[in-house]
């Protein structure tokens, strides 16, 4: 038992605790319009806790009309000064404040208190939307029979749940819980299933039913009222929606013509005009694919299509700009990385949609379906996956692939060009200005007719550097160090020397994982190229460099062990030689003896060297 719990008394009434205290708590009757009263905690502890869902106001703001929303907020404003503990405990304060609010709004004090009671019961201001018979007749209270209370309890307990019980099952569960004796025998008097179903149909709330049985995500995605349009959100071109999907086709290698799986399609679509502004088709997803998608989005589409042997008019695919806003889902490639660098550099806003809500980016989701539905009927038997792929006896579609990645890319580009320059969008709401100049409902023509002030044209070279992944590097005396590699630039010699004197300097670099011959120092919005100093790693990818470094570390362990063993052997040899010598007895003037003995030793050394030289010549 705690604050805001709903408890059911022995007489069937249900009470909500709105202010828990010791030894008594303030409660409000959930079924009858009454002001709070004190009940001993010992009595409350003997009551049964019930679900609060039956009093929850399952109403979403998106489902409310502006008029309903304004009415709710107006009623809620009447509760200023009443949503506090003093309004619960002090009757005089509650009555005085309610009268003041009623006078200002031109309503009765009872109406204000009625709204306050509704809020206390539901703990949700959306409860102020509903009407109540107590509002129209202050002398009559709406009461339910015992059977109706049990039916309502059973519906909330067994039917309006994620378990999705049928109405018949909920009825049987009610009988077992409320209309059977201690031995499980059915009592003589009980409501029929027809009464149960009649009460259900009379009080059925489709919104509450969908949310409680399927969840809020399913309701928002599939069952909410579709009263708006994406054009109300994106009022002009420049808001791009992006997503990726795995194509329903198996392809083969360009070289070996062996199956290599299914390709991935990334697209970027303008939310207002439905123009496909960028597309990427490949085998690799993630941030690599996103970089190529953004480069395709900002590239000249005539040259892009020309690489695949397709000739188009510039007006057929007129987009080559960066957007003012990008809408994505919560895919890992869209959270940070290249997209974050791009937005930081060009002040692009990114909006990440909630998970499992593809309906919020309908244009890009629908275009995936349109593109695939265009080529699927013509490629049956050539790798297309049919709906029966999981059924017994279905063909193995992995063996049917005949297209390689280039051929499939050409097909996708052809579909994109068609939907951009030829496809008629019959339901597109053309503006008055568009109709006056005769703009057809075609994505490319709509795009061209709209002002492009919110779009940005960028340099392809700088865009490529901006989309590269970033990493932390350090300027040291040996150069720019990153990934345990050293890079150099002749213009930074002073900074290398300064790093040796004052300590290493932490910097941010951009790099291409496919080739580490060069990296770029990113400072003050500018990129400065540094060249790799270790020749053995030139032309290698980051993964290959890291593998080579790992192998070198493993070999270094063996080399270190060998070096240690060699040092131990050297120590043993020196000790052995030293142990075979005897120290001569030194007497007299040691300096004079050294001066007399050194010439004799040098003469003997010369004789030994000459003997060694002649012996070598005789051997030759």
Short mmCIF file of N, CA and C in Angstrom, two decimals, residues 129-220:
data_model
loop_
_atom_site.label_atom_id
_atom_site.label_comp_id
_atom_site.label_asym_id
_atom_site.label_seq_id
_atom_site.Cartn_x
_atom_site.Cartn_y
_atom_site.Cartn_z
N UNK A 129 -11.50 15.74 -20.22
CA UNK A 129 -12.20 15.75 -21.50
C UNK A 129 -13.55 15.06 -21.41
N UNK A 130 -13.64 14.05 -20.53
CA UNK A 130 -14.83 13.21 -20.49
C UNK A 130 -15.98 13.94 -19.80
N UNK A 131 -17.18 13.54 -20.16
CA UNK A 131 -18.37 14.08 -19.51
C UNK A 131 -18.85 13.11 -18.46
N UNK A 132 -19.54 13.57 -17.52
CA UNK A 132 -20.04 12.71 -16.44
C UNK A 132 -21.48 13.07 -16.14
N UNK A 133 -22.24 12.04 -15.74
CA UNK A 133 -23.64 12.33 -15.42
C UNK A 133 -23.74 13.19 -14.18
N UNK A 134 -22.71 13.19 -13.31
CA UNK A 134 -22.77 14.02 -12.12
C UNK A 134 -22.62 15.48 -12.48
N UNK A 135 -22.07 15.77 -13.68
CA UNK A 135 -21.93 17.16 -14.08
C UNK A 135 -23.29 17.75 -14.45
N UNK A 136 -24.18 16.87 -14.93
CA UNK A 136 -25.48 17.37 -15.38
C UNK A 136 -26.54 17.27 -14.28
N UNK A 137 -26.36 16.37 -13.34
CA UNK A 137 -27.35 16.19 -12.28
C UNK A 137 -26.62 16.03 -10.96
N UNK A 138 -26.56 17.10 -10.20
CA UNK A 138 -25.78 17.07 -8.97
C UNK A 138 -26.46 16.27 -7.88
N UNK A 139 -27.76 15.97 -8.01
CA UNK A 139 -28.46 15.26 -6.97
C UNK A 139 -28.50 13.76 -7.22
N UNK A 140 -28.02 13.32 -8.40
CA UNK A 140 -28.08 11.90 -8.75
C UNK A 140 -26.69 11.40 -9.05
N UNK A 141 -26.31 10.30 -8.53
CA UNK A 141 -25.00 9.71 -8.78
C UNK A 141 -25.16 8.46 -9.63
N UNK A 142 -24.22 8.26 -10.54
CA UNK A 142 -24.23 7.09 -11.41
C UNK A 142 -23.72 5.89 -10.61
N UNK A 143 -24.55 4.94 -10.40
CA UNK A 143 -24.16 3.75 -9.67
C UNK A 143 -24.25 2.54 -10.58
N UNK A 144 -23.41 1.56 -10.29
CA UNK A 144 -23.39 0.32 -11.04
C UNK A 144 -23.85 -0.81 -10.16
N UNK A 145 -24.50 -1.77 -10.78
CA UNK A 145 -24.91 -2.96 -10.04
C UNK A 145 -23.68 -3.81 -9.73
N UNK A 146 -23.86 -4.78 -8.86
CA UNK A 146 -22.74 -5.66 -8.50
C UNK A 146 -22.25 -6.42 -9.72
N UNK A 147 -23.18 -6.89 -10.53
CA UNK A 147 -22.78 -7.63 -11.74
C UNK A 147 -22.00 -6.73 -12.70
N UNK A 148 -22.44 -5.49 -12.87
CA UNK A 148 -21.74 -4.57 -13.77
C UNK A 148 -20.34 -4.25 -13.26
N UNK A 149 -20.23 -4.11 -11.93
CA UNK A 149 -18.91 -3.87 -11.36
C UNK A 149 -17.98 -5.07 -11.61
N UNK A 150 -18.53 -6.26 -11.45
CA UNK A 150 -17.72 -7.46 -11.69
C UNK A 150 -17.33 -7.60 -13.15
N UNK A 151 -18.26 -7.25 -14.05
CA UNK A 151 -17.94 -7.32 -15.47
C UNK A 151 -16.86 -6.31 -15.82
N UNK A 152 -16.99 -5.08 -15.30
CA UNK A 152 -15.97 -4.08 -15.57
C UNK A 152 -14.62 -4.52 -15.01
N UNK A 153 -14.64 -5.10 -13.81
CA UNK A 153 -13.40 -5.61 -13.22
C UNK A 153 -12.78 -6.69 -14.08
N UNK A 154 -13.59 -7.61 -14.57
CA UNK A 154 -13.09 -8.72 -15.38
C UNK A 154 -12.51 -8.23 -16.71
N UNK A 155 -13.18 -7.26 -17.32
CA UNK A 155 -12.65 -6.73 -18.58
C UNK A 155 -11.29 -6.09 -18.38
N UNK A 156 -11.15 -5.31 -17.31
CA UNK A 156 -9.86 -4.67 -17.04
C UNK A 156 -8.80 -5.68 -16.60
N UNK A 157 -9.23 -6.73 -15.90
CA UNK A 157 -8.29 -7.70 -15.36
C UNK A 157 -7.84 -8.72 -16.39
N UNK A 158 -8.74 -9.15 -17.26
CA UNK A 158 -8.44 -10.27 -18.14
C UNK A 158 -8.45 -9.92 -19.62
N UNK A 159 -9.27 -8.94 -20.02
CA UNK A 159 -9.39 -8.66 -21.45
C UNK A 159 -8.44 -7.55 -21.91
N UNK A 160 -8.42 -6.43 -21.20
CA UNK A 160 -7.56 -5.31 -21.58
C UNK A 160 -6.14 -5.54 -21.05
N UNK A 161 -5.50 -6.58 -21.54
CA UNK A 161 -4.15 -6.94 -21.09
C UNK A 161 -3.33 -7.38 -22.29
N UNK A 162 -2.00 -7.38 -22.17
CA UNK A 162 -1.14 -7.84 -23.28
C UNK A 162 -1.31 -9.32 -23.60
N UNK A 163 -1.94 -10.11 -22.69
CA UNK A 163 -2.14 -11.53 -22.97
C UNK A 163 -3.17 -11.77 -24.07
N UNK A 164 -3.98 -10.77 -24.38
CA UNK A 164 -4.94 -10.81 -25.49
C UNK A 164 -5.93 -11.97 -25.35
N UNK A 165 -6.50 -12.12 -24.16
CA UNK A 165 -7.52 -13.15 -23.96
C UNK A 165 -8.77 -12.81 -24.77
N UNK A 166 -9.47 -13.84 -25.20
CA UNK A 166 -10.72 -13.62 -25.91
C UNK A 166 -11.79 -13.18 -24.92
N UNK A 167 -12.89 -12.66 -25.46
CA UNK A 167 -13.99 -12.21 -24.60
C UNK A 167 -14.60 -13.40 -23.85
N UNK A 168 -14.67 -14.55 -24.51
CA UNK A 168 -15.22 -15.75 -23.85
C UNK A 168 -14.34 -16.19 -22.69
N UNK A 169 -13.03 -16.16 -22.91
CA UNK A 169 -12.11 -16.55 -21.84
C UNK A 169 -12.20 -15.58 -20.67
N UNK A 170 -12.28 -14.30 -20.95
CA UNK A 170 -12.40 -13.32 -19.87
C UNK A 170 -13.69 -13.54 -19.08
N UNK A 171 -14.76 -13.91 -19.77
CA UNK A 171 -16.04 -14.18 -19.08
C UNK A 171 -15.90 -15.38 -18.14
N UNK A 172 -15.27 -16.45 -18.61
CA UNK A 172 -15.09 -17.64 -17.78
C UNK A 172 -14.19 -17.35 -16.58
N UNK A 173 -13.17 -16.55 -16.79
CA UNK A 173 -12.30 -16.18 -15.68
C UNK A 173 -13.04 -15.36 -14.64
N UNK A 174 -13.96 -14.52 -15.09
CA UNK A 174 -14.76 -13.74 -14.15
C UNK A 174 -15.64 -14.67 -13.32
N UNK A 175 -16.27 -15.64 -13.96
CA UNK A 175 -17.11 -16.57 -13.22
C UNK A 175 -16.30 -17.35 -12.20
N UNK A 176 -15.12 -17.78 -12.58
CA UNK A 176 -14.28 -18.54 -11.67
C UNK A 176 -13.86 -17.70 -10.47
N UNK A 177 -13.59 -16.40 -10.70
CA UNK A 177 -13.09 -15.54 -9.63
C UNK A 177 -14.19 -14.96 -8.75
N UNK A 178 -15.36 -14.68 -9.32
CA UNK A 178 -16.37 -13.93 -8.57
C UNK A 178 -17.69 -14.70 -8.36
N UNK A 179 -17.90 -15.78 -9.09
CA UNK A 179 -19.21 -16.44 -9.01
C UNK A 179 -19.08 -17.93 -8.73
N UNK A 180 -18.05 -18.31 -8.03
CA UNK A 180 -17.89 -19.70 -7.60
C UNK A 180 -17.67 -19.72 -6.09
N UNK A 181 -18.14 -20.81 -5.47
CA UNK A 181 -17.95 -20.92 -4.03
C UNK A 181 -16.54 -21.42 -3.72
N UNK A 182 -16.29 -21.72 -2.45
CA UNK A 182 -14.95 -22.14 -2.04
C UNK A 182 -14.53 -23.46 -2.67
N UNK A 183 -15.51 -24.24 -3.15
CA UNK A 183 -15.20 -25.54 -3.77
C UNK A 183 -15.17 -25.46 -5.29
N UNK A 184 -15.29 -24.25 -5.84
CA UNK A 184 -15.23 -24.07 -7.28
C UNK A 184 -16.54 -24.33 -7.99
N UNK A 185 -17.64 -24.45 -7.24
CA UNK A 185 -18.94 -24.69 -7.85
C UNK A 185 -19.61 -23.36 -8.20
N UNK A 186 -20.22 -23.32 -9.37
CA UNK A 186 -20.86 -22.11 -9.85
C UNK A 186 -22.07 -21.78 -8.99
N UNK A 187 -22.18 -20.50 -8.59
CA UNK A 187 -23.30 -20.05 -7.78
C UNK A 187 -24.59 -20.03 -8.60
N UNK A 188 -25.74 -20.07 -7.94
CA UNK A 188 -27.01 -20.09 -8.70
C UNK A 188 -27.22 -18.85 -9.55
N UNK A 189 -26.83 -17.69 -9.02
CA UNK A 189 -27.06 -16.45 -9.74
C UNK A 189 -25.73 -15.93 -10.31
N UNK A 190 -25.69 -15.72 -11.62
CA UNK A 190 -24.50 -15.17 -12.27
C UNK A 190 -24.93 -14.57 -13.61
N UNK A 191 -24.23 -13.56 -14.08
CA UNK A 191 -24.60 -12.93 -15.37
C UNK A 191 -24.29 -13.86 -16.54
N UNK A 192 -25.12 -13.77 -17.55
CA UNK A 192 -24.89 -14.59 -18.75
C UNK A 192 -23.81 -13.95 -19.62
N UNK A 193 -23.34 -14.74 -20.56
CA UNK A 193 -22.32 -14.21 -21.48
C UNK A 193 -22.90 -13.08 -22.32
N UNK A 194 -24.20 -13.15 -22.62
CA UNK A 194 -24.83 -12.09 -23.42
C UNK A 194 -24.83 -10.77 -22.65
N UNK A 195 -25.05 -10.82 -21.33
CA UNK A 195 -24.95 -9.60 -20.52
C UNK A 195 -23.51 -9.08 -20.50
N UNK A 196 -22.59 -10.01 -20.38
CA UNK A 196 -21.17 -9.64 -20.36
C UNK A 196 -20.78 -8.94 -21.67
N UNK A 197 -21.20 -9.54 -22.78
CA UNK A 197 -20.85 -8.96 -24.07
C UNK A 197 -21.58 -7.65 -24.31
N UNK A 198 -22.83 -7.54 -23.85
CA UNK A 198 -23.58 -6.30 -24.02
C UNK A 198 -22.91 -5.15 -23.28
N UNK A 199 -22.49 -5.41 -22.03
CA UNK A 199 -21.80 -4.36 -21.28
C UNK A 199 -20.50 -3.97 -21.98
N UNK A 200 -19.80 -4.97 -22.50
CA UNK A 200 -18.54 -4.71 -23.21
C UNK A 200 -18.76 -3.80 -24.43
N UNK A 201 -19.80 -4.11 -25.20
CA UNK A 201 -20.04 -3.33 -26.42
C UNK A 201 -20.52 -1.92 -26.10
N UNK A 202 -21.29 -1.79 -25.01
CA UNK A 202 -21.79 -0.46 -24.66
C UNK A 202 -20.68 0.46 -24.16
N UNK A 203 -19.67 -0.11 -23.52
CA UNK A 203 -18.61 0.71 -22.92
C UNK A 203 -17.27 0.51 -23.62
N UNK A 204 -17.30 0.01 -24.82
CA UNK A 204 -16.05 -0.31 -25.53
C UNK A 204 -15.34 0.97 -25.97
N UNK A 205 -14.05 1.03 -25.68
CA UNK A 205 -13.20 2.16 -26.08
C UNK A 205 -12.12 1.61 -27.00
N UNK A 206 -12.20 1.86 -28.31
CA UNK A 206 -11.22 1.25 -29.23
C UNK A 206 -9.78 1.67 -28.96
N UNK A 207 -9.59 2.92 -28.51
CA UNK A 207 -8.22 3.37 -28.23
C UNK A 207 -7.66 2.64 -27.02
N UNK A 208 -8.45 2.61 -25.95
CA UNK A 208 -8.02 1.90 -24.75
C UNK A 208 -7.78 0.43 -25.04
N UNK A 209 -8.66 -0.17 -25.82
CA UNK A 209 -8.53 -1.60 -26.13
C UNK A 209 -7.26 -1.89 -26.92
N UNK A 210 -6.96 -1.08 -27.91
CA UNK A 210 -5.78 -1.32 -28.74
C UNK A 210 -4.49 -1.12 -27.95
N UNK A 211 -4.44 -0.06 -27.16
CA UNK A 211 -3.22 0.23 -26.40
C UNK A 211 -2.97 -0.83 -25.34
N UNK A 212 -4.02 -1.24 -24.63
CA UNK A 212 -3.84 -2.20 -23.53
C UNK A 212 -3.53 -3.60 -24.05
N UNK A 213 -4.05 -3.98 -25.23
CA UNK A 213 -3.84 -5.33 -25.73
C UNK A 213 -2.63 -5.44 -26.65
N UNK A 214 -2.32 -4.39 -27.42
CA UNK A 214 -1.23 -4.47 -28.38
C UNK A 214 -0.05 -3.56 -28.05
N UNK A 215 -0.24 -2.62 -27.14
CA UNK A 215 0.84 -1.72 -26.76
C UNK A 215 0.74 -0.39 -27.47
N UNK A 216 1.37 0.61 -26.87
CA UNK A 216 1.29 1.97 -27.40
C UNK A 216 2.00 2.08 -28.75
N UNK A 217 3.11 1.31 -28.94
CA UNK A 217 3.83 1.37 -30.22
C UNK A 217 2.96 0.87 -31.37
N UNK A 218 2.29 -0.25 -31.15
CA UNK A 218 1.43 -0.80 -32.19
C UNK A 218 0.28 0.14 -32.51
N UNK A 219 -0.27 0.77 -31.48
CA UNK A 219 -1.36 1.72 -31.74
C UNK A 219 -0.88 2.90 -32.56
N UNK A 220 0.24 3.48 -32.17
CA UNK A 220 0.75 4.64 -32.90
C UNK A 220 1.17 4.28 -34.33
#
